[in-house]
Short mmCIF file of C-alpha atoms and ligand atoms in Angstrom, two decimals:
data_model
loop_
_atom_site.label_atom_id
_atom_site.label_comp_id
_atom_site.label_asym_id
_atom_site.label_seq_id
_atom_site.Cartn_x
_atom_site.Cartn_y
_atom_site.Cartn_z
CA UNK V 1 -163.07 97.60 30.47
CA UNK V 2 -164.42 95.03 28.04
CA UNK V 3 -163.25 91.43 27.86
CA UNK V 4 -159.80 91.88 29.36
CA UNK V 5 -158.60 92.22 32.93
CA UNK V 6 -156.45 95.25 33.58
CA UNK V 7 -153.39 94.21 35.64
CA UNK V 8 -150.54 96.72 35.25
CA UNK V 9 -147.22 95.22 36.33
CA UNK V 10 -148.90 91.76 36.40
CA UNK V 11 -149.35 91.95 40.16
CA UNK V 12 -152.07 89.28 40.13
CA UNK V 13 -151.61 87.36 36.89
CA UNK V 14 -149.97 83.92 36.82
CA UNK V 15 -148.52 83.43 33.33
CA UNK V 16 -147.43 79.81 33.78
CA UNK V 17 -147.26 76.72 35.95
CA UNK V 18 -143.74 76.12 37.22
CA UNK V 19 -142.00 73.43 39.31
CA UNK V 20 -138.75 75.33 39.77
CA UNK V 21 -138.87 78.05 42.44
CA UNK V 22 -141.35 78.81 45.20
CA UNK V 23 -141.66 82.13 47.06
CA UNK V 24 -143.90 82.85 50.03
CA UNK V 25 -143.60 86.61 50.21
CA UNK V 26 -145.43 86.99 53.52
CA UNK V 27 -143.24 84.47 55.29
CA UNK V 28 -140.06 85.52 53.50
CA UNK V 29 -139.50 82.01 52.19
CA UNK V 30 -137.64 81.01 49.02
CA UNK V 31 -137.27 77.40 47.87
CA UNK V 32 -135.43 76.03 44.82
CA UNK V 33 -137.15 72.75 43.90
CA UNK V 34 -138.35 72.58 47.52
CA UNK V 35 -134.99 73.23 49.18
CA UNK V 36 -134.65 76.37 51.35
CA UNK V 37 -132.32 78.98 49.92
CA UNK V 38 -130.29 79.39 53.13
CA UNK V 39 -129.50 75.65 53.25
CA UNK V 40 -128.42 75.67 49.61
CA UNK V 41 -126.33 78.84 50.04
CA UNK V 42 -124.55 77.46 53.08
CA UNK V 43 -124.34 73.72 52.36
CA UNK V 44 -124.40 73.31 48.60
CA UNK V 45 -122.48 75.05 45.82
CA UNK V 46 -123.44 76.80 42.62
CA UNK V 47 -122.99 74.04 40.03
CA UNK V 48 -124.90 71.60 42.22
CA UNK V 49 -127.66 74.23 42.50
CA UNK V 50 -127.60 74.65 38.70
CA UNK V 51 -128.13 70.90 38.33
CA UNK V 52 -130.99 71.04 40.83
CA UNK V 53 -132.71 73.95 39.08
CA UNK V 54 -132.31 72.38 35.64
CA UNK V 55 -133.14 68.74 36.34
CA UNK V 56 -135.30 68.92 39.47
CA UNK V 57 -133.25 66.81 41.90
CA UNK V 58 -129.93 67.08 43.69
CA UNK V 59 -127.34 65.14 41.68
CA UNK V 60 -125.57 61.96 42.78
CA UNK V 61 -121.78 62.26 42.98
CA UNK V 62 -121.50 60.75 39.49
CA UNK V 63 -124.18 63.00 37.98
CA UNK V 64 -122.50 66.05 39.47
CA UNK V 65 -119.09 65.06 38.16
CA UNK V 66 -120.51 64.51 34.67
CA UNK V 67 -122.32 67.85 34.76
CA UNK V 68 -119.23 69.72 35.97
CA UNK V 69 -117.17 68.08 33.22
CA UNK V 70 -119.71 69.10 30.62
CA UNK V 71 -119.72 72.69 31.86
CA UNK V 72 -115.95 72.98 32.01
CA UNK V 73 -115.58 71.62 28.48
CA UNK V 74 -117.54 74.64 27.18
CA UNK V 75 -115.92 77.56 29.03
CA UNK V 76 -113.95 78.94 26.06
CA UNK V 77 -115.47 81.48 23.71
CA UNK V 78 -115.09 81.15 19.96
CA UNK V 79 -111.85 83.02 19.27
CA UNK V 80 -113.57 85.25 16.74
CA UNK V 81 -115.70 86.67 19.54
CA UNK V 82 -112.61 88.59 20.69
CA UNK V 83 -113.17 90.85 17.68
CA UNK V 84 -116.67 91.45 18.86
CA UNK V 85 -115.37 92.92 22.12
CA UNK V 86 -112.95 95.17 20.27
CA UNK V 87 -115.86 96.83 18.50
CA UNK V 88 -117.11 98.34 21.77
CA UNK V 89 -115.91 101.58 23.30
CA UNK V 90 -113.83 100.91 26.40
CA UNK V 91 -116.10 103.13 28.48
CA UNK V 92 -119.20 101.09 27.58
CA UNK V 93 -121.10 99.81 30.59
CA UNK V 94 -120.18 96.10 30.94
CA UNK V 95 -123.91 95.23 30.86
CA UNK V 96 -124.07 96.67 27.33
CA UNK V 97 -121.16 94.46 26.34
CA UNK V 98 -122.56 91.35 28.08
CA UNK V 99 -125.95 91.88 26.46
CA UNK V 100 -124.30 92.21 23.04
CA UNK V 101 -121.96 89.25 23.41
CA UNK V 102 -124.59 86.88 24.83
CA UNK V 103 -126.84 87.86 21.91
CA UNK V 104 -123.90 87.27 19.54
CA UNK V 105 -123.69 83.66 20.71
CA UNK V 106 -126.68 83.15 18.42
CA UNK V 107 -124.37 83.93 15.51
CA UNK V 108 -121.74 81.36 16.56
CA UNK V 109 -123.29 78.18 17.95
CA UNK V 110 -125.69 77.03 15.23
CA UNK V 111 -125.68 73.40 16.39
CA UNK V 112 -127.55 74.26 19.59
CA UNK V 113 -130.39 76.40 18.33
CA UNK V 114 -132.99 73.87 17.20
CA UNK V 115 -135.35 74.26 20.12
CA UNK V 116 -137.35 71.16 19.12
CA UNK V 117 -134.32 68.93 19.63
CA UNK V 118 -133.81 67.98 23.30
CA UNK V 119 -130.08 67.45 22.87
CA UNK V 120 -129.59 70.85 21.25
CA UNK V 121 -131.54 72.48 24.09
CA UNK V 122 -129.23 70.71 26.51
CA UNK V 123 -126.10 71.89 24.68
CA UNK V 124 -127.40 75.49 24.58
CA UNK V 125 -128.04 75.26 28.34
CA UNK V 126 -124.56 74.01 29.17
CA UNK V 127 -122.93 76.47 26.78
CA UNK V 128 -124.67 79.42 28.40
CA UNK V 129 -123.79 78.40 31.97
CA UNK V 130 -120.20 77.67 30.93
CA UNK V 131 -119.54 80.74 28.81
CA UNK V 132 -121.29 83.52 30.66
CA UNK V 133 -118.48 83.83 33.29
CA UNK V 134 -115.97 84.18 30.46
CA UNK V 135 -118.20 86.76 28.75
CA UNK V 136 -118.57 88.81 31.95
CA UNK V 137 -114.89 88.58 32.95
CA UNK V 138 -113.83 89.70 29.49
CA UNK V 139 -116.22 92.64 29.60
CA UNK V 140 -114.37 93.70 32.76
CA UNK V 141 -110.90 93.12 31.32
CA UNK V 142 -111.84 95.05 28.20
CA UNK V 143 -113.13 97.99 30.27
CA UNK V 144 -109.87 98.26 32.23
CA UNK V 145 -107.63 97.71 29.22
CA UNK V 146 -106.06 94.46 30.40
CA UNK V 147 -105.53 91.35 28.25
CA UNK V 148 -108.23 88.69 28.32
CA UNK V 149 -107.50 85.77 30.63
CA UNK V 150 -108.60 82.39 29.28
CA UNK V 151 -110.66 80.05 31.46
CA UNK V 152 -108.88 77.59 33.75
CA UNK V 153 -110.76 74.32 33.82
CA UNK V 154 -108.80 73.00 36.81
CA UNK V 155 -110.50 75.63 38.98
CA UNK V 156 -114.03 75.46 40.34
CA UNK V 157 -116.70 77.68 38.74
CA UNK V 158 -116.39 80.68 41.09
CA UNK V 159 -112.58 80.51 41.34
CA UNK V 160 -112.28 80.38 37.56
CA UNK V 161 -114.42 83.51 37.27
CA UNK V 162 -112.30 85.37 39.84
CA UNK V 163 -109.15 84.21 38.08
CA UNK V 164 -110.38 85.48 34.70
CA UNK V 165 -111.24 88.84 36.33
CA UNK V 166 -108.19 89.44 38.48
CA UNK V 167 -105.23 87.49 37.05
CA UNK V 168 -102.69 89.43 34.97
CA UNK V 169 -100.03 87.80 32.78
CA UNK V 170 -97.08 89.40 34.57
CA UNK V 171 -97.96 88.18 38.08
CA UNK V 172 -98.95 84.97 39.82
CA UNK V 173 -102.53 85.11 40.99
CA UNK V 174 -103.89 82.59 43.43
CA UNK V 175 -107.62 82.77 44.12
CA UNK V 176 -108.35 83.39 47.80
CA UNK V 177 -110.65 80.56 48.98
CA UNK V 178 -112.61 83.02 51.15
CA UNK V 179 -113.43 85.10 48.08
CA UNK V 180 -114.20 82.05 46.01
CA UNK V 181 -116.65 80.71 48.61
CA UNK V 182 -118.31 84.14 48.94
CA UNK V 183 -118.56 84.46 45.15
CA UNK V 184 -120.12 81.01 44.86
CA UNK V 185 -122.66 81.91 47.55
CA UNK V 186 -123.60 85.12 45.72
CA UNK V 187 -124.16 83.06 42.56
CA UNK V 188 -126.40 80.60 44.44
CA UNK V 189 -128.47 83.38 46.04
CA UNK V 190 -129.15 84.93 42.63
CA UNK V 191 -129.66 81.73 40.62
CA UNK V 192 -133.44 81.89 40.21
CA UNK V 193 -136.40 83.87 41.47
CA UNK V 194 -139.50 82.60 39.63
CA UNK V 195 -141.34 85.01 37.30
CA UNK V 196 -139.43 88.27 37.90
CA UNK V 197 -139.20 90.84 35.10
CA UNK V 198 -136.11 89.41 33.35
CA UNK V 199 -137.29 85.79 33.60
CA UNK V 200 -140.69 86.79 32.25
CA UNK V 201 -138.85 88.58 29.43
CA UNK V 202 -136.93 85.40 28.60
CA UNK V 203 -140.13 83.36 28.63
CA UNK V 204 -141.93 85.91 26.44
CA UNK V 205 -139.04 86.07 23.95
CA UNK V 206 -138.78 82.27 23.98
CA UNK V 207 -142.52 81.84 23.47
CA UNK V 208 -142.07 82.88 19.83
CA UNK V 209 -139.50 80.04 19.51
CA UNK V 210 -136.69 82.56 19.04
CA UNK V 211 -133.03 81.58 19.21
CA UNK V 212 -132.21 80.59 22.83
CA UNK V 213 -129.10 82.78 23.06
CA UNK V 214 -131.09 85.79 21.83
CA UNK V 215 -133.74 85.04 24.49
CA UNK V 216 -131.13 85.10 27.26
CA UNK V 217 -129.75 88.38 25.88
CA UNK V 218 -133.28 89.78 26.28
CA UNK V 219 -133.14 88.71 29.93
CA UNK V 220 -129.81 90.51 30.38
CA UNK V 221 -131.31 93.68 28.90
CA UNK V 222 -134.27 93.61 31.29
CA UNK V 223 -132.12 92.85 34.34
CA UNK V 224 -130.03 95.98 33.76
CA UNK V 225 -132.67 98.41 35.07
CA UNK V 226 -132.21 99.86 38.56
CA UNK V 227 -135.65 98.63 39.68
CA UNK V 228 -134.36 95.08 39.03
CA UNK V 229 -130.75 93.78 38.87
CA UNK V 230 -129.26 97.25 38.44
CA UNK V 231 -130.25 97.94 42.07
CA UNK V 232 -127.01 96.37 43.38
CA UNK V 233 -124.90 99.01 41.62
CA UNK V 234 -127.34 101.78 42.55
CA UNK V 235 -127.38 100.63 46.18
CA UNK V 236 -123.64 100.79 46.76
CA UNK V 237 -123.51 104.15 44.99
CA UNK V 238 -126.26 105.35 47.34
CA UNK V 239 -124.44 104.04 50.43
CA UNK V 240 -121.31 105.88 49.29
CA UNK V 241 -123.28 109.05 48.64
CA UNK V 242 -124.75 108.88 52.15
CA UNK V 243 -121.17 108.45 53.34
CA UNK V 244 -121.62 108.62 57.11
CA UNK V 245 -124.44 107.43 59.42
CA UNK V 246 -125.32 111.00 60.47
CA UNK V 247 -126.64 111.69 56.93
CA UNK V 248 -129.07 108.75 56.95
CA UNK V 249 -132.14 110.70 58.21
CA UNK V 250 -131.80 113.10 55.26
CA UNK V 251 -131.99 110.17 52.79
CA UNK V 252 -134.81 108.47 54.68
CA UNK V 253 -136.77 111.72 54.47
CA UNK V 254 -136.13 111.89 50.72
CA UNK V 255 -137.29 108.28 50.24
CA UNK V 256 -140.56 109.15 52.00
CA UNK V 257 -141.15 112.37 50.07
CA UNK V 258 -143.63 111.71 47.26
CA UNK V 259 -142.31 114.73 45.34
CA UNK V 260 -138.79 113.29 45.27
CA UNK V 261 -138.21 110.37 42.85
CA UNK V 262 -135.46 109.03 45.13
CA UNK V 263 -136.03 105.51 46.52
CA UNK V 264 -133.98 103.63 49.03
CA UNK V 265 -132.12 101.24 46.74
CA UNK V 266 -131.93 97.64 47.91
CA UNK V 267 -135.24 98.11 49.76
CA UNK V 268 -138.68 96.82 48.88
CA UNK V 269 -139.87 93.95 46.74
CA UNK V 270 -142.95 93.10 44.71
CA UNK V 271 -143.36 89.71 46.36
CA UNK V 272 -141.58 89.85 49.72
CA UNK V 273 -143.58 91.67 52.35
CA UNK V 274 -141.15 90.40 54.96
CA UNK V 275 -137.37 89.94 55.05
CA UNK V 276 -135.95 88.77 51.73
CA UNK V 277 -134.34 85.47 52.84
CA UNK V 278 -131.48 86.11 50.42
CA UNK V 279 -130.72 89.42 52.15
CA UNK V 280 -130.38 87.61 55.49
CA UNK V 281 -127.73 85.24 54.12
CA UNK V 282 -126.06 88.10 52.25
CA UNK V 283 -125.80 90.17 55.43
CA UNK V 284 -124.18 87.27 57.31
CA UNK V 285 -121.87 86.73 54.37
CA UNK V 286 -120.89 90.41 54.28
CA UNK V 287 -119.92 90.30 57.96
CA UNK V 288 -118.01 87.08 57.48
CA UNK V 289 -116.14 88.08 54.32
CA UNK V 290 -115.24 91.58 55.47
CA UNK V 291 -114.12 90.14 58.82
CA UNK V 292 -111.92 87.52 57.18
CA UNK V 293 -110.48 90.17 54.87
CA UNK V 294 -109.87 92.43 57.88
CA UNK V 295 -111.98 95.30 56.45
CA UNK V 296 -115.00 95.11 58.76
CA UNK V 297 -114.78 98.85 59.37
CA UNK V 298 -115.81 99.38 55.71
CA UNK V 299 -117.85 102.64 55.78
CA UNK V 300 -120.51 101.36 53.35
CA UNK V 301 -121.19 98.37 55.64
CA UNK V 302 -121.52 100.66 58.65
CA UNK V 303 -123.93 102.93 56.77
CA UNK V 304 -125.91 99.93 55.47
CA UNK V 305 -126.40 98.43 58.91
CA UNK V 306 -127.46 101.71 60.44
CA UNK V 307 -129.75 102.50 57.49
CA UNK V 308 -131.40 99.10 57.78
CA UNK V 309 -131.96 99.64 61.51
CA UNK V 310 -133.46 103.10 61.10
CA UNK V 311 -135.67 102.11 58.13
CA UNK V 312 -137.03 99.02 59.89
CA UNK V 313 -138.16 101.18 62.81
CA UNK V 314 -139.70 103.87 60.61
CA UNK V 315 -143.49 103.99 60.26
CA UNK V 316 -143.33 104.57 56.46
CA UNK V 317 -141.24 101.45 55.81
CA UNK V 318 -143.20 99.39 58.36
CA UNK V 319 -146.60 100.31 56.90
CA UNK V 320 -145.47 99.63 53.32
CA UNK V 321 -143.70 96.41 54.36
CA UNK V 322 -140.40 97.51 52.83
CA UNK V 323 -137.46 95.31 53.87
CA UNK V 324 -133.90 94.98 52.57
CA UNK V 325 -133.73 92.85 49.42
CA UNK V 326 -130.95 90.75 47.88
CA UNK V 327 -129.26 93.82 46.42
CA UNK V 328 -128.80 95.59 49.74
CA UNK V 329 -125.68 93.80 50.98
CA UNK V 330 -124.31 92.08 47.85
CA UNK V 331 -122.53 95.19 46.56
CA UNK V 332 -120.59 95.57 49.79
CA UNK V 333 -119.15 92.07 49.37
CA UNK V 334 -118.41 92.57 45.67
CA UNK V 335 -116.71 95.87 46.43
CA UNK V 336 -114.55 94.21 49.11
CA UNK V 337 -113.56 91.60 46.53
CA UNK V 338 -112.27 94.34 44.25
CA UNK V 339 -115.07 94.68 41.69
CA UNK V 340 -116.08 98.13 40.44
CA UNK V 341 -119.80 98.93 40.83
CA UNK V 342 -120.31 98.60 37.05
CA UNK V 343 -119.60 94.86 37.36
CA UNK V 344 -122.25 94.17 39.99
CA UNK V 345 -125.15 93.75 37.58
CA UNK V 346 -123.14 91.58 35.11
CA UNK V 347 -122.39 89.28 38.07
CA UNK V 348 -126.12 89.11 38.81
CA UNK V 349 -126.71 88.26 35.12
CA UNK V 350 -124.04 85.56 35.25
CA UNK V 351 -125.75 83.91 38.21
CA UNK V 352 -129.31 84.33 36.90
CA UNK V 353 -128.45 82.72 33.54
CA UNK V 354 -129.20 79.27 34.97
CA UNK V 355 -132.61 80.44 36.21
CA UNK V 356 -133.42 81.98 32.84
CA UNK V 357 -132.44 78.88 30.90
CA UNK V 358 -134.19 76.51 33.35
CA UNK V 359 -137.41 78.54 32.99
CA UNK V 360 -136.98 78.74 29.21
CA UNK V 361 -136.57 74.95 29.01
CA UNK V 362 -139.58 74.37 31.23
CA UNK V 363 -141.66 76.58 28.95
CA UNK V 364 -140.45 74.99 25.70
CA UNK V 365 -141.09 71.50 27.13
CA UNK V 366 -144.60 72.43 28.31
CA UNK V 367 -147.16 70.82 25.94
CA UNK V 368 -149.61 73.72 26.38
CA UNK V 369 -147.02 76.38 25.64
CA UNK V 370 -148.40 79.25 23.55
CA UNK V 371 -146.90 82.45 22.25
CA UNK V 372 -147.07 85.14 24.96
CA UNK V 373 -149.45 87.78 23.73
CA UNK V 374 -150.97 90.14 26.32
CA UNK V 375 -153.96 92.22 25.28
CA UNK V 376 -154.61 95.89 26.03
CA UNK V 377 -157.39 98.31 26.88
CA UNK V 378 -157.30 100.78 24.02
CA UNK V 379 -157.55 104.43 25.08
CA UNK V 380 -156.54 106.18 21.84
CA UNK V 381 -158.44 108.00 19.11
CA UNK V 382 -161.45 106.40 17.45
CA UNK V 383 -161.35 105.73 13.67
CA UNK V 384 -160.75 108.89 11.63
CA UNK V 385 -159.77 109.77 8.06
CA UNK V 386 -156.24 110.57 6.95
CA UNK V 387 -155.63 114.30 6.35
CA UNK V 388 -153.12 115.45 3.70
CA UNK V 389 -150.20 117.46 5.13
CA UNK V 390 -151.47 120.74 3.63
CA UNK V 391 -154.72 120.34 5.48
CA UNK V 392 -153.23 119.81 9.03
N1 CMC K 1 -137.97 103.40 48.87
C1 CMC K 1 -139.03 104.18 49.19
N2 CMC K 1 -140.30 103.87 48.92
C2 CMC K 1 -140.54 102.71 48.30
C3 CMC K 1 -139.50 101.83 47.95
C4 CMC K 1 -138.18 102.22 48.26
N3 CMC K 1 -137.15 101.44 47.93
N4 CMC K 1 -140.01 100.74 47.34
C5 CMC K 1 -141.33 100.92 47.31
N5 CMC K 1 -141.66 102.10 47.90
C6 CMC K 1 -143.02 102.63 48.10
C7 CMC K 1 -143.56 103.22 46.81
O1 CMC K 1 -143.28 104.59 46.70
C8 CMC K 1 -145.02 102.92 46.93
O2 CMC K 1 -145.60 103.89 47.77
P1 CMC K 1 -147.14 104.38 47.53
O3 CMC K 1 -147.97 103.15 47.75
O4 CMC K 1 -147.33 105.43 48.57
O5 CMC K 1 -147.20 104.88 46.13
C9 CMC K 1 -145.07 101.59 47.69
O6 CMC K 1 -143.85 101.53 48.43
C10 CMC K 1 -145.18 100.37 46.78
O7 CMC K 1 -144.16 100.48 45.79
P2 CMC K 1 -144.35 100.02 44.29
O8 CMC K 1 -143.32 100.68 43.44
O9 CMC K 1 -145.76 100.16 43.91
O10 CMC K 1 -144.01 98.47 44.45
P3 CMC K 1 -143.55 97.48 43.32
O11 CMC K 1 -143.87 96.13 43.80
O12 CMC K 1 -144.11 97.90 42.01
O13 CMC K 1 -141.96 97.72 43.25
C11 CMC K 1 -139.64 97.52 43.63
C12 CMC K 1 -141.02 96.87 43.80
C13 CMC K 1 -138.57 96.50 43.99
C14 CMC K 1 -139.45 97.92 42.15
C15 CMC K 1 -139.54 98.76 44.55
O14 CMC K 1 -139.65 98.36 45.90
C16 CMC K 1 -138.24 99.55 44.34
O15 CMC K 1 -138.18 100.38 43.44
N6 CMC K 1 -137.18 99.28 45.16
C17 CMC K 1 -135.89 99.91 44.98
C18 CMC K 1 -135.12 99.21 43.88
C19 CMC K 1 -134.62 97.84 44.30
O16 CMC K 1 -134.03 97.67 45.35
N7 CMC K 1 -134.84 96.85 43.40
C20 CMC K 1 -134.35 95.48 43.61
C21 CMC K 1 -135.48 94.51 43.80
S1 CMC K 1 -134.94 92.91 44.39
C22 CMC K 1 -133.85 92.26 43.22
C23 CMC K 1 -134.29 92.31 41.80
O17 CMC K 1 -135.44 92.25 41.46
O18 CMC K 1 -133.39 92.39 40.97
#
């Protein structure tokens, strides 16, 4: 194999040093800057977690207030971006729209694109965290044909997002604090996850010193796939297709059949060979939220719990160390909140934006940063002479 190590899927290649997120896949442990994910999900809140991921420490009260003020002063989109939305078909998947509009930020905010200027990097960071909820909410409003709702800076981050998604001009809409808390927790659980496919994409795009907004759009594109962030949509669709617990064995058998491409969505992980700690919190949250909303008999939740139980006792899943991942229960909560399945992955993208930008910043600020440039093991034809078309 020559001078290069063959490592498809980068299962054993570390591409960087990072101080941000730690995963112990065997123990099922996830730490943001050293703090366990369950403590942050239950005791902290998303903007505080954003501060922690970006700057390395939990903020003081004053630092948090300043950060929140900076984020809320950037929640509006340039008004001309409305025209950008109108160019899409209404039946476009919202991820297509989010990917396009995040990329289009590179055409609007020229004063935050000099990556060698620390202040401009900071402004790009805050702009992305502030605007991505507006971008996602407007993708939803556009899809359902309702008018765009402008951000409300008197609301907290999660409540403002819910307001932009669900308020309509003709009615009063008050954000339910149960939903707002659950939304905030979902954001925290998805905020970062070290060098996953989309984060690696952002780092690779950023390694060429490309425009930061374009780099984040690359992350959105990668997240869309059903093996990654798209699994939350695919998982709820699968739970609905299963429909009732008596059909679970049929789907388990399909997941085990090597001739059937079907996989149990929301199950398995490259790094976790034990419970995904995010899934544990998500499951508790699903019980809590559906209970508080009085919809605990939700059929998808019943199927999910039974499916989890059966899979965890099945030899195939035990031997391959396949456990529920973050996407297994999140869709059930988002569905109970009123989101269509097509919005699940945009919500993941919204939450992961802070992780992407924190990792991008860490890379740009690393003195040994180099352009990402994997090599290959060439398996094609050896050198040969061009043949004119008549001679082929
Ligand atoms: N259902 C059935 N079999 C599975 C599953 C599954 N969900 N996941 C893995 N396997 C089997 C797979 O067939 C393979 O078997 P064998 O060794 O006999 O060929 C073995 O387990 C290892 O799988 P792999 O595809 O080599 O593992 P990977 O680390 O490359 O893939 C994964 C990880 C997450 C892509 C995969 O587990 C999967 O496709 N899961 C379903 C999709 C999903 O839930 N994705 C969300 C991941 S967590 C959040 C995120 O990243 O966004």
